[in-house]
CSV table of C-alpha atoms in Angstrom, one decimal:
chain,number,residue,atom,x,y,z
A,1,UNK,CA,-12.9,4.0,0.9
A,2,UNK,CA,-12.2,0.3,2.5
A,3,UNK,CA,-15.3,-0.4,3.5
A,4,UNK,CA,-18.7,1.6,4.0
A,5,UNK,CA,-17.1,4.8,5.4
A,6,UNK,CA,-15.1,7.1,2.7
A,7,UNK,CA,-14.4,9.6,6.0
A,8,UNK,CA,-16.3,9.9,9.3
A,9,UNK,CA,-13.9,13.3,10.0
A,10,UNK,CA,-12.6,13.3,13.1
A,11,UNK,CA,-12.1,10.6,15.7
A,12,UNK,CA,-14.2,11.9,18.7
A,13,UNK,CA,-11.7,10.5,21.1
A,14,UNK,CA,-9.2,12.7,20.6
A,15,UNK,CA,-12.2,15.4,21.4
A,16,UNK,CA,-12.7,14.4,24.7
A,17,UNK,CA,-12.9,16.7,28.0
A,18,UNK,CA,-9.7,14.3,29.2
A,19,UNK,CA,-7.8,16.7,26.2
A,20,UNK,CA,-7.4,20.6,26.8
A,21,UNK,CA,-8.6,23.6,24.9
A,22,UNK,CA,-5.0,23.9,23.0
A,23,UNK,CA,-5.1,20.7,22.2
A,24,UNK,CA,-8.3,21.0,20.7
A,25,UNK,CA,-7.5,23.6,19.2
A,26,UNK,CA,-4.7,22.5,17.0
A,27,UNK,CA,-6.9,19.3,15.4
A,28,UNK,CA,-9.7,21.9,14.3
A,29,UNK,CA,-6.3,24.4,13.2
A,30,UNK,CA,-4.9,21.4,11.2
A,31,UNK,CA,-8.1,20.1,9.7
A,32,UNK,CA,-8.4,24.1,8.4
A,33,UNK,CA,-5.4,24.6,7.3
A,34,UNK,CA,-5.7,20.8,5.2
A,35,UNK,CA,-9.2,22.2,3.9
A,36,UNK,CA,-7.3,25.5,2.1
A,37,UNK,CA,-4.1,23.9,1.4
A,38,UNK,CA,-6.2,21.5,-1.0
A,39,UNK,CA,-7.3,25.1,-3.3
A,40,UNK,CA,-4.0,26.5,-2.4
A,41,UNK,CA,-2.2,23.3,-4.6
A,42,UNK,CA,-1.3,24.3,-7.9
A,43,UNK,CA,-2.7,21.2,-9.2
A,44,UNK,CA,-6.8,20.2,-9.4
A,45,UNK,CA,-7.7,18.2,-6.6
A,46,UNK,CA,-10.1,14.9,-7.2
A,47,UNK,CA,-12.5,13.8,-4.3
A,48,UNK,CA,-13.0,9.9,-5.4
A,49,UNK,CA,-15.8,8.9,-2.9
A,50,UNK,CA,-16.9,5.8,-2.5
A,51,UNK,CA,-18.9,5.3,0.8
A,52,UNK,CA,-20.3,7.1,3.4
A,53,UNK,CA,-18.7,10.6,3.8
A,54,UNK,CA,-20.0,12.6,6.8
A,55,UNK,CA,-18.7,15.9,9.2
A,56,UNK,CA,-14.7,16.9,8.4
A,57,UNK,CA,-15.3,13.7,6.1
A,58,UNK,CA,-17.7,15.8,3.8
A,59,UNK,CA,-16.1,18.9,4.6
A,60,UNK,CA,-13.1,17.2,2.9
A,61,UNK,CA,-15.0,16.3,-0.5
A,62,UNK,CA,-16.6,19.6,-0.3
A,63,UNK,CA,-13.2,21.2,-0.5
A,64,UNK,CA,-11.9,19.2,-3.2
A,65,UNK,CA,-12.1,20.7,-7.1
A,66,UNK,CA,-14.1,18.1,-8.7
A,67,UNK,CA,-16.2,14.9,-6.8
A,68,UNK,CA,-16.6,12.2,-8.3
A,69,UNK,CA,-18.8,9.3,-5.8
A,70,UNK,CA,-20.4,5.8,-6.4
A,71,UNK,CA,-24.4,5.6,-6.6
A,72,UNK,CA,-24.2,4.3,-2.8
A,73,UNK,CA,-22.1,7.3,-1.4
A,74,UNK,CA,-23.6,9.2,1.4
A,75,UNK,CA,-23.0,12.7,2.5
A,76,UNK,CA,-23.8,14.3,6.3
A,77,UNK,CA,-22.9,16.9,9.0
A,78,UNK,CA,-24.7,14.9,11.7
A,79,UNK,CA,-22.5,16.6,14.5
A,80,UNK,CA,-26.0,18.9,15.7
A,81,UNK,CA,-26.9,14.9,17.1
A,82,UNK,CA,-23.9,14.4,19.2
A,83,UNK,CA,-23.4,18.1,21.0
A,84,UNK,CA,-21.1,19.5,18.4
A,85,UNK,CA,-22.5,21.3,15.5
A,86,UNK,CA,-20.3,21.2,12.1
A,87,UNK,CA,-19.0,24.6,12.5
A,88,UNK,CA,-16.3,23.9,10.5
A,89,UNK,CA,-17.6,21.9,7.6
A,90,UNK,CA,-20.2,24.8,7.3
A,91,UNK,CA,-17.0,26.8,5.8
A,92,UNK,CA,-17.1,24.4,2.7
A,93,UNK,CA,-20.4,23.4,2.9
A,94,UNK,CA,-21.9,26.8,2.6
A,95,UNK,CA,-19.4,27.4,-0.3
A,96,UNK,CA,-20.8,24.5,-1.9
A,97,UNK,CA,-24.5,24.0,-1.5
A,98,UNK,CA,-27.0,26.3,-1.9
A,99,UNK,CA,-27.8,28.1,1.9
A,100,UNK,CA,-31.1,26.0,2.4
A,101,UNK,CA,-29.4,22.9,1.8
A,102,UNK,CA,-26.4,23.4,3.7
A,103,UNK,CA,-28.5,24.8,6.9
A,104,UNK,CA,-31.3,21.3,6.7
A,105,UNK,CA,-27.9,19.3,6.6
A,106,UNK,CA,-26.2,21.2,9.6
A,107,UNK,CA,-29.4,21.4,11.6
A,108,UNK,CA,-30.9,17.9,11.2
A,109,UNK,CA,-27.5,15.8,10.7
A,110,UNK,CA,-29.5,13.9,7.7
A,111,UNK,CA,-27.5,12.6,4.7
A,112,UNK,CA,-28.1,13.3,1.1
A,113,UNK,CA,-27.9,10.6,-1.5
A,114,UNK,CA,-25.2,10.8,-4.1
A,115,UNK,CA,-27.5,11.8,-6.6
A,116,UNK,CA,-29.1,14.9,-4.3
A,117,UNK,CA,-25.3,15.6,-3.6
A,118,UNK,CA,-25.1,15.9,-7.2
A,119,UNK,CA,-28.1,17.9,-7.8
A,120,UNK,CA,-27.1,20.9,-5.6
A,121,UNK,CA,-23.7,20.9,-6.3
A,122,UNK,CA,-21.7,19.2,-4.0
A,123,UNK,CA,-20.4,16.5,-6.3
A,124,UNK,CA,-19.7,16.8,-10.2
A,125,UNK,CA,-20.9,13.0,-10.9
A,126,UNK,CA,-22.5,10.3,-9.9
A,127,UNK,CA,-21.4,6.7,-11.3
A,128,UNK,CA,-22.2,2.9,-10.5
A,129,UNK,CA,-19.5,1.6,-8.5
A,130,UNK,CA,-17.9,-0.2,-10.7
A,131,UNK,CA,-17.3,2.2,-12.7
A,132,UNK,CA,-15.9,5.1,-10.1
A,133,UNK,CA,-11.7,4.2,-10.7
A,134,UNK,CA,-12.3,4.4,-15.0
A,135,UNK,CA,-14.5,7.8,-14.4
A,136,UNK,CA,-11.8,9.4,-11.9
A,137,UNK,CA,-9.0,8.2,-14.0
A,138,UNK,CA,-11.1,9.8,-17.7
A,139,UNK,CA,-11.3,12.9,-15.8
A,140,UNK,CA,-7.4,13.0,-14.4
A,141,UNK,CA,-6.0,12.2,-18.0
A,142,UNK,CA,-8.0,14.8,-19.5
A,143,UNK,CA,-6.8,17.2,-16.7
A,144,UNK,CA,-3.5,16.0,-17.7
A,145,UNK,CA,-3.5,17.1,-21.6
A,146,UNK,CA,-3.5,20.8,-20.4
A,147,UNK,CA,-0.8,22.6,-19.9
A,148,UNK,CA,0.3,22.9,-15.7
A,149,UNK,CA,1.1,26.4,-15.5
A,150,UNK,CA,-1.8,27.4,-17.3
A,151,UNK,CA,-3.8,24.8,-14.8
A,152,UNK,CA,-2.2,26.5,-11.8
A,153,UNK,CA,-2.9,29.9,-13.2
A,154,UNK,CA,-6.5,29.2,-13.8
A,155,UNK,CA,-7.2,27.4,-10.1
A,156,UNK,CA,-5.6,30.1,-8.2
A,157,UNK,CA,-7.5,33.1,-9.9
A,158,UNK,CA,-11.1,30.9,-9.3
A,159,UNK,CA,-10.7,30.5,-6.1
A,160,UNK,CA,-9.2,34.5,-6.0
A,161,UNK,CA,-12.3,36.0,-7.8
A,162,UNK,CA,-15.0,33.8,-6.7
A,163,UNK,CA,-15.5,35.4,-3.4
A,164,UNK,CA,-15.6,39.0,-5.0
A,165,UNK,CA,-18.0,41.5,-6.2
A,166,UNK,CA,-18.7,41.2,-9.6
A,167,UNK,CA,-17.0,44.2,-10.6
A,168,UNK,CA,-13.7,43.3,-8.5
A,169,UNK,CA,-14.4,39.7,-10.1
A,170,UNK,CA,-14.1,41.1,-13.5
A,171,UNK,CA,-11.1,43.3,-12.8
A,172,UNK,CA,-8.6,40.6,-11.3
A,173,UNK,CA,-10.2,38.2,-14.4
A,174,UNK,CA,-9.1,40.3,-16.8
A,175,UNK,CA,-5.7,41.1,-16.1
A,176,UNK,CA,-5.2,37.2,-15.5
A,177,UNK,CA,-5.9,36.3,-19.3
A,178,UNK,CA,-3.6,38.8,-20.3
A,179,UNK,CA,-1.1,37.5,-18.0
A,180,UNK,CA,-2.3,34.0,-19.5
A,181,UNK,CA,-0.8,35.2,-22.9
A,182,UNK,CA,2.2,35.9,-21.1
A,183,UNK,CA,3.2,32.4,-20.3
A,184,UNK,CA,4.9,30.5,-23.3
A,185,UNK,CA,1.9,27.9,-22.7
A,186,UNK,CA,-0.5,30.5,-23.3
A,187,UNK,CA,1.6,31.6,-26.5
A,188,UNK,CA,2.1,27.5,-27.7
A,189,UNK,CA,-1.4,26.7,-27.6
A,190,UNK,CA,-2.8,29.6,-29.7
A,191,UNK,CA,0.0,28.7,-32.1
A,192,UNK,CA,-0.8,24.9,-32.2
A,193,UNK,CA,-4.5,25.7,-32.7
A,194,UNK,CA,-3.8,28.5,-35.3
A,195,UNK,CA,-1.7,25.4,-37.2
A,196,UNK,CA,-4.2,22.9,-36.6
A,197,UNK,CA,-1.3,20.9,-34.5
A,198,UNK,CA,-1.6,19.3,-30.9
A,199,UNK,CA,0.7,22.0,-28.6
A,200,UNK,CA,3.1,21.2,-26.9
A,201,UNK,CA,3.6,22.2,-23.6
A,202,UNK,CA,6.6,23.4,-21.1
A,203,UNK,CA,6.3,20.8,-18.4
């Protein structure tokens, strides 16, 4: 963020009664399809919050793999206030947070700190602001030892089984690691550890 605000979501203008149903239609459309596109990328995708961070704003860090925010970050759905109930940001919200949270955020529009963020899950850390770019960047460079295609492979098949049965969960699990071993990364880094080497991987 530039300023106090990491993402207020939408500009309410473009919301007005001046604007037809279609036309509202395609900026909730577009914000969705954003949202999935972000678990749909092959690549891990790193909220790095630094402000205030409310509706399709905390929708967005919601939807985001990892989230890393600043002691002074702020997150709220406070669209119940203004006539227009986070519907939406419910999606990632309730995928997030734990029901009871979710539902006292949607109903009362009241923010939670950074470190109640982090508490119930809607963040991975909290850090002092000065320290927010070193923590994001640790965590990318790490990200960034692994191999890609095993990356991609591991992402998609999370975000596959995590809405499944546990049975279902297990079954689509387990054919992925053997379809792990597969991949010439998956092959190289049992080989590198087996000769207590560093692998070396295919991208």
């Amino acid at each position: 963020a530039e300023g106090p605000v990491f993402s207020s979501g939408h500009d309410l203008k473009e919301l007005s009664s001046e604007d037809d149903v279609k036309h509202h239609s395609q900026v909730f459309e577009l914000c969705a399809e954003v949202m999935t596109l972000i678990q749909k990328l092959p690549v891990p995708v790193i909220a790095k919050v630094n402000g205030l961070a409310t509706a399709a704003g905390c929708q967005l860090v919601a939807s985001c793999d990892i989230a890393v925010a600043s002691e002074k970050s702020q997150f709220a759905t406070p669209g119940v206030n203004i006539g227009l109930f986070c519907s939406t940001p419910a999606v990632a919200l309730g995928r997030s947070l734990p029901r009871k949270v979710a539902l006292e955020m949607l109903f009362t529009g009241e923010p939670l700190s950074a470190h109640e963020a982090l508490m119930h899950g809607l963040i991975s850390k909290v850090v002092p602001e000065d320290k927010l770019e070193e923590e994001t960047m640790k965590i990318s460079q790490k990200i960034c030892e692994s191999s890609k295609s095993v990356l991609a492979l591991g992402k998609a098949t999370f975000y596959r089984q995590i809405s499944q049965d546990l049975d279902t969960a297990y079954k689509i699990t387990t054919k992925v690691m053997v379809d792990n071993l597969t991949l010439r990364d998956g092959q190289e880094g049992i080989e590198a550890f087996v000769q207590k080497r560093k692998p070396v991987w295919s991208h």
